[in-house]
CSV table of C-alpha atoms in Angstrom, one decimal:
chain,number,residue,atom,x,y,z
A,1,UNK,CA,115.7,-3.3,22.0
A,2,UNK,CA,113.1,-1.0,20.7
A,3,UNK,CA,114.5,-0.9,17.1
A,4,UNK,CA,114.4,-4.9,17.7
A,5,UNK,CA,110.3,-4.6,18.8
A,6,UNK,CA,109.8,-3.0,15.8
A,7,UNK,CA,111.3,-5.4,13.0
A,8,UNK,CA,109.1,-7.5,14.9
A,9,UNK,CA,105.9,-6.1,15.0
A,10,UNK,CA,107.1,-5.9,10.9
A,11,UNK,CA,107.3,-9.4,10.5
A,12,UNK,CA,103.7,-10.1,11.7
A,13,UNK,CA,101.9,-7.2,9.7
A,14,UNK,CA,103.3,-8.9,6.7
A,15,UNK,CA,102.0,-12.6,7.8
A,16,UNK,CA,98.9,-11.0,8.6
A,17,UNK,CA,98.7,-9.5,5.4
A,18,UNK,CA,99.7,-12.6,3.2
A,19,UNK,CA,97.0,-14.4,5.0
A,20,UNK,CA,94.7,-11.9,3.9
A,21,UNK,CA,95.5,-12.2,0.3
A,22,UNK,CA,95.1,-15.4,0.4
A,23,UNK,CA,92.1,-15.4,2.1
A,24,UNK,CA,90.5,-13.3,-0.4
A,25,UNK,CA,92.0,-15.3,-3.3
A,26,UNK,CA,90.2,-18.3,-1.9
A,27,UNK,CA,86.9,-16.1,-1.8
A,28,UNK,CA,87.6,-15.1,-5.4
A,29,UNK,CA,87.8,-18.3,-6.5
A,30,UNK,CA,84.9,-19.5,-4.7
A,31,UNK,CA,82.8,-16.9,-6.2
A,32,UNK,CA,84.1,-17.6,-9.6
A,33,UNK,CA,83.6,-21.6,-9.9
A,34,UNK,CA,80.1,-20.3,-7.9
A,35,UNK,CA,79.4,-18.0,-10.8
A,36,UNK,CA,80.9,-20.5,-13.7
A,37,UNK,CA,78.6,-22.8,-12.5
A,38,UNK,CA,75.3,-20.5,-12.5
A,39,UNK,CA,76.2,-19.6,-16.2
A,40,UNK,CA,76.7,-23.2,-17.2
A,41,UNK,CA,73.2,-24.1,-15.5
A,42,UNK,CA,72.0,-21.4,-16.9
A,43,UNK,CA,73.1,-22.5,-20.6
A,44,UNK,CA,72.2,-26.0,-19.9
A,45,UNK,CA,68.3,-25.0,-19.7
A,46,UNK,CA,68.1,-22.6,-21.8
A,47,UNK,CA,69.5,-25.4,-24.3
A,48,UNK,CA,66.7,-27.9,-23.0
A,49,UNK,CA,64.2,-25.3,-23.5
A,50,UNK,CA,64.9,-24.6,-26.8
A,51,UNK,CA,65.5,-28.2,-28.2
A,52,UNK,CA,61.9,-29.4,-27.8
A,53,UNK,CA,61.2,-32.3,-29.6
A,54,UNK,CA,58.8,-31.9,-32.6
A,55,UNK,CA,55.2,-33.1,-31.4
A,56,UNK,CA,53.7,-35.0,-34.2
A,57,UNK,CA,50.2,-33.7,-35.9
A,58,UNK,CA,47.6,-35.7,-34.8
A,59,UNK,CA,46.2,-39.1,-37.3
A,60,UNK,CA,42.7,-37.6,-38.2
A,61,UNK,CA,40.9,-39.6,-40.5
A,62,UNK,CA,40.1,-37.5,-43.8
A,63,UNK,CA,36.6,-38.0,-43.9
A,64,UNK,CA,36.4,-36.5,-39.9
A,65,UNK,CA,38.4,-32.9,-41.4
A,66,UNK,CA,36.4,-30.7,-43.0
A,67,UNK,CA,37.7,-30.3,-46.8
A,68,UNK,CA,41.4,-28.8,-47.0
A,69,UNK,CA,44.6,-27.7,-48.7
A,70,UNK,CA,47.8,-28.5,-47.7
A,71,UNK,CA,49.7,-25.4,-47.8
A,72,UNK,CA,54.1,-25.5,-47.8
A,73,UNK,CA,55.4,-22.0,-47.3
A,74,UNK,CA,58.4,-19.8,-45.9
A,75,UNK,CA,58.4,-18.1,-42.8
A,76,UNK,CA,59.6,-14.4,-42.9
A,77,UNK,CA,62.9,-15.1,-42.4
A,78,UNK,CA,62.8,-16.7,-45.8
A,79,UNK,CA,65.5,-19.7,-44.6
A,80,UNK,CA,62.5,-21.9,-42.7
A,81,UNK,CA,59.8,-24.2,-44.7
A,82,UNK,CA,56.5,-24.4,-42.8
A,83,UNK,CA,53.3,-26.4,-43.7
A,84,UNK,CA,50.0,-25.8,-42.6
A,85,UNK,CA,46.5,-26.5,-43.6
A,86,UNK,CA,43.8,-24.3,-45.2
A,87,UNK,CA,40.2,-24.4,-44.6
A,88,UNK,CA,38.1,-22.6,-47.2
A,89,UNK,CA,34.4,-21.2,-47.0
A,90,UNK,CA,31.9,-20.0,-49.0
A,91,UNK,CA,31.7,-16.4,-48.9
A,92,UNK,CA,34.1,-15.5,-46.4
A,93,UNK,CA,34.1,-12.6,-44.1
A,94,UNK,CA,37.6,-13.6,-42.6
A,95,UNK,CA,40.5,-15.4,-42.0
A,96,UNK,CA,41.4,-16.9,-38.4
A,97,UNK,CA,45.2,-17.7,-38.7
A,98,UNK,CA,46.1,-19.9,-35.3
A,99,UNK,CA,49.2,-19.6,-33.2
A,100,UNK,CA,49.2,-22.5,-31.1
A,101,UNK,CA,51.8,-22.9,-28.4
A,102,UNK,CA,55.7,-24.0,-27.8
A,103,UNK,CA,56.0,-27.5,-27.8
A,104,UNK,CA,52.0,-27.8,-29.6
A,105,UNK,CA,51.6,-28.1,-33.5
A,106,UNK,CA,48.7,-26.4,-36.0
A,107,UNK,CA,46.1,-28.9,-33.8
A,108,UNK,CA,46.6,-27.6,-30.3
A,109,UNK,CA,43.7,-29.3,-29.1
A,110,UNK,CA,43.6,-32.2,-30.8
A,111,UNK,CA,41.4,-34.0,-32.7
A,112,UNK,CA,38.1,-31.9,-30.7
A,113,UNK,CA,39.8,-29.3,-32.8
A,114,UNK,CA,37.5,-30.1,-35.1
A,115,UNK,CA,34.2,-28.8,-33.5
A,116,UNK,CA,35.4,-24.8,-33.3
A,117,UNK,CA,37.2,-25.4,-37.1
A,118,UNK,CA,33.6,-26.7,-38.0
A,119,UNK,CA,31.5,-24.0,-36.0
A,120,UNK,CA,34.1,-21.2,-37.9
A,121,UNK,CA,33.3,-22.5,-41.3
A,122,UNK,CA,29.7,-22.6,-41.0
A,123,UNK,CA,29.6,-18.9,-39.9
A,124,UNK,CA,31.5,-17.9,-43.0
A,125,UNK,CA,35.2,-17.5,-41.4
A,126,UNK,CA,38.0,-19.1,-42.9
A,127,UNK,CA,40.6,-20.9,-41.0
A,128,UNK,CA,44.3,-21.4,-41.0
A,129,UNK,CA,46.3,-24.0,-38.7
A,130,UNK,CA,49.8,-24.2,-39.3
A,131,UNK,CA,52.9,-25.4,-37.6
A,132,UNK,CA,55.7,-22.8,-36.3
A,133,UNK,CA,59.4,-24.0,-36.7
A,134,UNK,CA,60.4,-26.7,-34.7
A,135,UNK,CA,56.7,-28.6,-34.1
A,136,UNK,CA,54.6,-30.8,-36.1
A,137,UNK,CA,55.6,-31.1,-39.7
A,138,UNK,CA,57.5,-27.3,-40.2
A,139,UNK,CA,61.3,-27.4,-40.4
A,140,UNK,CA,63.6,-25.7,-37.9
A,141,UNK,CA,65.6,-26.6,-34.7
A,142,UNK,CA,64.7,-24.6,-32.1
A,143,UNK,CA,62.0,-23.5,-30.2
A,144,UNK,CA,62.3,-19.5,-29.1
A,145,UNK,CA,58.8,-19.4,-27.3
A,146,UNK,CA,58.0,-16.6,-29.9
A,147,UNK,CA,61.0,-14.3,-29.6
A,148,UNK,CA,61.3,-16.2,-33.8
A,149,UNK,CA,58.4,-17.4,-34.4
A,150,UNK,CA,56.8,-13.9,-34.7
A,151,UNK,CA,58.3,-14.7,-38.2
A,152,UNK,CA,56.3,-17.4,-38.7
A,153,UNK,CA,53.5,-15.4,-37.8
A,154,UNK,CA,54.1,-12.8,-41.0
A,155,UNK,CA,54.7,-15.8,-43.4
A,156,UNK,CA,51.7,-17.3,-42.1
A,157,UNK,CA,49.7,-14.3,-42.9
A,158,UNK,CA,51.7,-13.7,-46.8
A,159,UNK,CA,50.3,-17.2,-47.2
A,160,UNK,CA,47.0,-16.2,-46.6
A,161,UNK,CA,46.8,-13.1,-48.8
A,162,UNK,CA,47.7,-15.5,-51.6
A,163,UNK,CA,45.9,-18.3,-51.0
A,164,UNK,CA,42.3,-16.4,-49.9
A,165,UNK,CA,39.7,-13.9,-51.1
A,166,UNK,CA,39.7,-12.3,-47.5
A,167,UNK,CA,41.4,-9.1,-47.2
A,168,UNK,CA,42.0,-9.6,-43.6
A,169,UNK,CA,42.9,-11.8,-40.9
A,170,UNK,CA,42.0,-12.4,-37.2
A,171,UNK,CA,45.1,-14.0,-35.2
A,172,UNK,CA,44.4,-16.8,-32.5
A,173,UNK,CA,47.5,-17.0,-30.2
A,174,UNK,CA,47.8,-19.8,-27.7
A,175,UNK,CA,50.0,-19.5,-24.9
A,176,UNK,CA,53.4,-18.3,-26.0
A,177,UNK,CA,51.3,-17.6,-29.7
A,178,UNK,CA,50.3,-14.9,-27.9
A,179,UNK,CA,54.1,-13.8,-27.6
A,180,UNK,CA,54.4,-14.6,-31.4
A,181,UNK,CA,51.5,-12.7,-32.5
A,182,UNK,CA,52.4,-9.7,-30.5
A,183,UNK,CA,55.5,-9.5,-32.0
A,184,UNK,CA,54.5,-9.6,-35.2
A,185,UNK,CA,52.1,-6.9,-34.9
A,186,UNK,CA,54.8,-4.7,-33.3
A,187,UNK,CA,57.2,-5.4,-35.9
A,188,UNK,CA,54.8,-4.2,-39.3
A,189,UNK,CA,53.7,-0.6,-39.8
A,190,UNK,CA,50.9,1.2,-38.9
A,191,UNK,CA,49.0,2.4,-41.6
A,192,UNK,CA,48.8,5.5,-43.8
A,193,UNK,CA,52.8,6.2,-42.5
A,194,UNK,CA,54.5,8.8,-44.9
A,195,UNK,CA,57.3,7.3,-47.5
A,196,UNK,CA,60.0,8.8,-44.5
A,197,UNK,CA,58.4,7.1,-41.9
A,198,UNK,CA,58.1,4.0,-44.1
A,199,UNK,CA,62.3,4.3,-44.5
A,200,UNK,CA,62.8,3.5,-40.9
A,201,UNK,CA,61.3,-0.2,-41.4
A,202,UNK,CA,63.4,-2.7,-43.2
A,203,UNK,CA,63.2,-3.3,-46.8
A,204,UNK,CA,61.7,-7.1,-46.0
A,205,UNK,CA,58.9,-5.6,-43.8
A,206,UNK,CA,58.1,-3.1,-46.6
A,207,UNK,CA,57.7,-5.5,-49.7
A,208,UNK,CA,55.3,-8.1,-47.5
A,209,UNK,CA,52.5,-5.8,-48.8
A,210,UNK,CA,50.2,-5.1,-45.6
A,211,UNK,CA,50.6,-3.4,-42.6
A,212,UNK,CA,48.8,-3.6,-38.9
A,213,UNK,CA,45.4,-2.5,-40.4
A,214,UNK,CA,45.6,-6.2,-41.8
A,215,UNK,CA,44.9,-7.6,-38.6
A,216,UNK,CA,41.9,-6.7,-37.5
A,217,UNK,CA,40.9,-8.7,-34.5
A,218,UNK,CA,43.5,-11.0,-31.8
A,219,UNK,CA,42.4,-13.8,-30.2
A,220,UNK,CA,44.2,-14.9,-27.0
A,221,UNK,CA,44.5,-18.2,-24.8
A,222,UNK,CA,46.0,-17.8,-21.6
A,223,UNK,CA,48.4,-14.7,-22.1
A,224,UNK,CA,50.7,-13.8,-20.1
A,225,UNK,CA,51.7,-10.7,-19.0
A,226,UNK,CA,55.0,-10.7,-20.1
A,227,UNK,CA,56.9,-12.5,-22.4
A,228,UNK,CA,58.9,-14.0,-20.7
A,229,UNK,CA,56.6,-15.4,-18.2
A,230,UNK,CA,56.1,-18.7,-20.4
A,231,UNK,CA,59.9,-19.8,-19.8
A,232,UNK,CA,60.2,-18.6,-16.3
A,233,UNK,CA,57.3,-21.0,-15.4
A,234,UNK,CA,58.6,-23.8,-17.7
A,235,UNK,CA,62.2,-23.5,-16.4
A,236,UNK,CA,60.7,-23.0,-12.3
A,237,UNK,CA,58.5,-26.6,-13.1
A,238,UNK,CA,60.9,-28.8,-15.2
A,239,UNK,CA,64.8,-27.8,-14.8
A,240,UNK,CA,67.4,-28.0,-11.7
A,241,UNK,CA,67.6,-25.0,-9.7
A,242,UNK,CA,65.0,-23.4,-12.0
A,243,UNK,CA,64.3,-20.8,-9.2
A,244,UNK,CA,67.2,-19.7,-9.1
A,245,UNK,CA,68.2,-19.5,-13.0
A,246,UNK,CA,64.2,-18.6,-13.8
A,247,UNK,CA,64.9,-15.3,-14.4
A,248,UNK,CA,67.5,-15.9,-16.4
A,249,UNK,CA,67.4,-18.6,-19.0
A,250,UNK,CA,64.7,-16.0,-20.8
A,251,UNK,CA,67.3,-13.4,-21.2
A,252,UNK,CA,69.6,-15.7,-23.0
A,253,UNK,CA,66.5,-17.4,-25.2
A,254,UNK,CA,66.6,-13.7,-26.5
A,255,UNK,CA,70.1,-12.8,-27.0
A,256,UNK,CA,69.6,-16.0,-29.1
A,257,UNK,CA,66.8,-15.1,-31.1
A,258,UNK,CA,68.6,-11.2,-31.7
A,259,UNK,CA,65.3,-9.4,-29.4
A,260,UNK,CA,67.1,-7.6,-26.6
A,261,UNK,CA,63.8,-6.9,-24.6
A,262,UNK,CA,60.7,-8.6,-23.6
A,263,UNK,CA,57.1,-7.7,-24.3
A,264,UNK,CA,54.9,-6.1,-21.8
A,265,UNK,CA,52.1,-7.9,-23.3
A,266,UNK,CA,49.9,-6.6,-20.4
A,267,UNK,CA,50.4,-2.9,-21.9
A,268,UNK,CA,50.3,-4.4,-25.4
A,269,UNK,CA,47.2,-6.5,-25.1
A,270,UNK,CA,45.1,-3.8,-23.1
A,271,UNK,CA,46.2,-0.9,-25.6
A,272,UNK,CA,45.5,-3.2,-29.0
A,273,UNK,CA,43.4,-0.8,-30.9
A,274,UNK,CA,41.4,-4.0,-32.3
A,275,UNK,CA,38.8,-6.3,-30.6
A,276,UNK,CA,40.4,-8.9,-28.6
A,277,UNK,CA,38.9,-11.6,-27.2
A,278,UNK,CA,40.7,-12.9,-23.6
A,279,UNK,CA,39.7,-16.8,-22.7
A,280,UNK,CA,41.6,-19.0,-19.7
A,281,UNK,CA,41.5,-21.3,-16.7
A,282,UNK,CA,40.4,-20.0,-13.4
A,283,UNK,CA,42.2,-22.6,-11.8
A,284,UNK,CA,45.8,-21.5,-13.8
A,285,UNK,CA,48.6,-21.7,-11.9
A,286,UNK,CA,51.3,-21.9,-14.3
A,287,UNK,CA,50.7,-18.6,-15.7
A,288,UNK,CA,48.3,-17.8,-12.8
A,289,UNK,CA,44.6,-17.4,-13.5
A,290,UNK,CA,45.1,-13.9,-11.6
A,291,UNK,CA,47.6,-12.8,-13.1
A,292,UNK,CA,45.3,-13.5,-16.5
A,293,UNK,CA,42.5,-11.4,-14.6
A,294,UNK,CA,45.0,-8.3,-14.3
A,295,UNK,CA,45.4,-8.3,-18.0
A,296,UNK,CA,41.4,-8.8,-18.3
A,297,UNK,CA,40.6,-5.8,-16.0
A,298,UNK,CA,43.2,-3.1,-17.7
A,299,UNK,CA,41.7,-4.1,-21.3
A,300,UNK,CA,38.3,-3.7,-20.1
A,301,UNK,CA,39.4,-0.6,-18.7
A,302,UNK,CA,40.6,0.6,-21.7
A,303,UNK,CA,39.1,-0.9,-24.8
A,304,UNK,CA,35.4,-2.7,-23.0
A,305,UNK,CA,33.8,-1.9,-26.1
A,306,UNK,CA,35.7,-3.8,-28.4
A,307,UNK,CA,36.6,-6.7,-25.2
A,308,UNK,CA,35.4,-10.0,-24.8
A,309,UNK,CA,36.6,-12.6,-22.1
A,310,UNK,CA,35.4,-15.8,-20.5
A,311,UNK,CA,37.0,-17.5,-17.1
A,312,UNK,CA,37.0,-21.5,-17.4
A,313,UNK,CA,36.5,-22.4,-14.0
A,314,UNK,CA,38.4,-25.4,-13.0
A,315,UNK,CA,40.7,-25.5,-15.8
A,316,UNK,CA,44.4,-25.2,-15.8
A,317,UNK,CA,46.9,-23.4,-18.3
A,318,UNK,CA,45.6,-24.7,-21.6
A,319,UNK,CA,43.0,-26.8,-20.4
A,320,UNK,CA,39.9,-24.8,-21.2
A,321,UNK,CA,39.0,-26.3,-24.4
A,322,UNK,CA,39.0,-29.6,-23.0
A,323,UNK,CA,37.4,-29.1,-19.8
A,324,UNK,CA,35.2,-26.1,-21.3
A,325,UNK,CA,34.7,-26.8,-24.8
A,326,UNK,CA,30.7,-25.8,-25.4
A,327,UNK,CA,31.7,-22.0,-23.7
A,328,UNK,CA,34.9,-22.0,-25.6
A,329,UNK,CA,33.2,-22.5,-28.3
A,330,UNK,CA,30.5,-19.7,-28.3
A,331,UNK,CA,32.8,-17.4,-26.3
A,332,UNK,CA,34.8,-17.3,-29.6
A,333,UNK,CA,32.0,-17.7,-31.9
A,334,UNK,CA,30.3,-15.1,-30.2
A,335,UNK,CA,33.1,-12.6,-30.5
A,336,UNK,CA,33.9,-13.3,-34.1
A,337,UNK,CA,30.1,-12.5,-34.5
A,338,UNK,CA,30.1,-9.4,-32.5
A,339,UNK,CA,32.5,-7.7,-34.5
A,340,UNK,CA,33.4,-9.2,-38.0
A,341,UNK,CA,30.2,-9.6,-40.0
């Protein structure tokens, strides 16, 4: 009887144990259609992201332009053709090279664009508009909200070296420009490095001639305060589920573009050993007008002498030229003055 009991008590610790493992199979599987369908969304709007169609440069009528060139050049990666256009003055003191935004081209503001080109050239500053890969008339395929365009960036400013008498340039970045122009900067030399220190730079960063003392100034629109703040807020605002795949979609817009990391452009921006100029909307809520602020205070608290800033009330991200166009206008004339004469 009691050898009987036992078989069983046996029999049912083995069902109950097959009901377990198949229990936890089902959980398994649950978790990995759960999780093949996270990375699928996941690729899905990172693909959306990135495939932007090109915006087309606006139809200005060539007696409304100040006088130009039109300028065809490569981008640092030396496989992409961009075009921009070249506004010369007499005498210049600079070179303002502008990095407009993902999804923008070389007039970011339109045809009013023409007011701060004009107001640049008639204080002796030359100007450069151009269009990053993927946008307005530049070749490419895919936008990387500047985690490639920084290479734009460094053909943009080899273009200039040839093309002008300026021996310097001041870059205007404009939403994720400022990503692009950041970048760039972090990716060329500081100055007066020894030939050792030199070796640990690539050979293509070494021949472009010029290192960070050739940027001596950094406009920014609406920067964020990290990298990849631009494509969180685009994914959380225009893709399904963004919330939950926000945090993710930047990471693999980077693995694409090869750069592992993002930029702390908070710490960059604030420690930039140029003058910098900080303008955006106080009524921002993509990027967040507070989280703008932040970036304001800790540059101010480390560089005020060589800061200069202006809160657009009532404008949204981007909209401060539009709703705010006199003060943009002498916020940035007034900075180029302060410090580049």
């Amino acid at each position: 009887m009691a050898s009987g009991f036992v078989q069983a008590g046996g029999g049912k610790i083995r069902r109950n144990n097959n009901g377990a493992i198949v229990r936890s199979a089902l959980l398994l599987s649950i978790l990995a259609v759960i999780l093949i369908f996270f990375v699928v969304l996941t690729i899905i709007s990172s693909n959306n992201l990135m495939n932007l169609e090109k915006t087309s440069v606006s139809n200005v009528p060539s007696n409304v332009l100040p006088s130009y060139s039109t300028c065809s050049f490569e981008s640092f990666d030396g496989q992409t053709n961009l075009s921009g256009w070249f506004f010369k003055t007499d005498n210049p003191i600079t070179t303002v090279i502008v990095v407009h935004d993902a999804g923008s081209n070389r007039l970011p503001f339109g045809v009013n664009m023409i007011d701060l080109i004009e107001s640049l050239l008639n204080n002796n500053y030359n100007v450069f508009l151009f269009d990053q890969r993927n946008s307005g008339e530049s070749e490419g395929d895919v936008c990387d909200y500047g985690y490639l365009e920084w290479q734009d960036v460094l053909g943009a400013i080899a273009q200039v070296r040839q093309i002008s008498v300026t021996t310097n340039v001041v870059l205007y970045g404009i939403g994720t420009g400022t990503t692009s122009c950041m970048i760039a900067y972090d990716k060329l030399p500081t100055s007066n490095l020894t030939e050792a220190d030199l070796n640990n730079y690539s050979s293509s960063i070494r021949d472009l001639g010029f290192d960070r003392s050739y940027i001596i100034g950094m406009i920014f629109d609406s920067p964020a305060k990290n990298s990849d703040d631009y494509i969180i807020a685009r994914v959380e605002q225009n893709e399904f589920l963004g919330s939950i795949t926000k945090n993710y979609v930047p990471y693999a817009i980077r693995i694409s573009a090869g750069e592992s990391g993002a930029v702390n452009l908070v710490a960059e921006i604030s420690r930039l050993p140029v003058p910098v100029c900080i303008i955006y909307g106080g009524h921002d809520t993509y990027i967040g007008a507070d989280r703008i602020s932040q970036i304001v205070e800790e540059r101010n608290r480390l560089n005020s002498s060589l800061t200069v800033s202006r809160m657009i009330p009532g404008a949204g991200y981007l909209e401060s030229f539009r709703l705010g166009r006199e003060s943009y206008i002498e916020t940035v004339m007034n900075y180029m003055q302060s410090y580049f004469v």
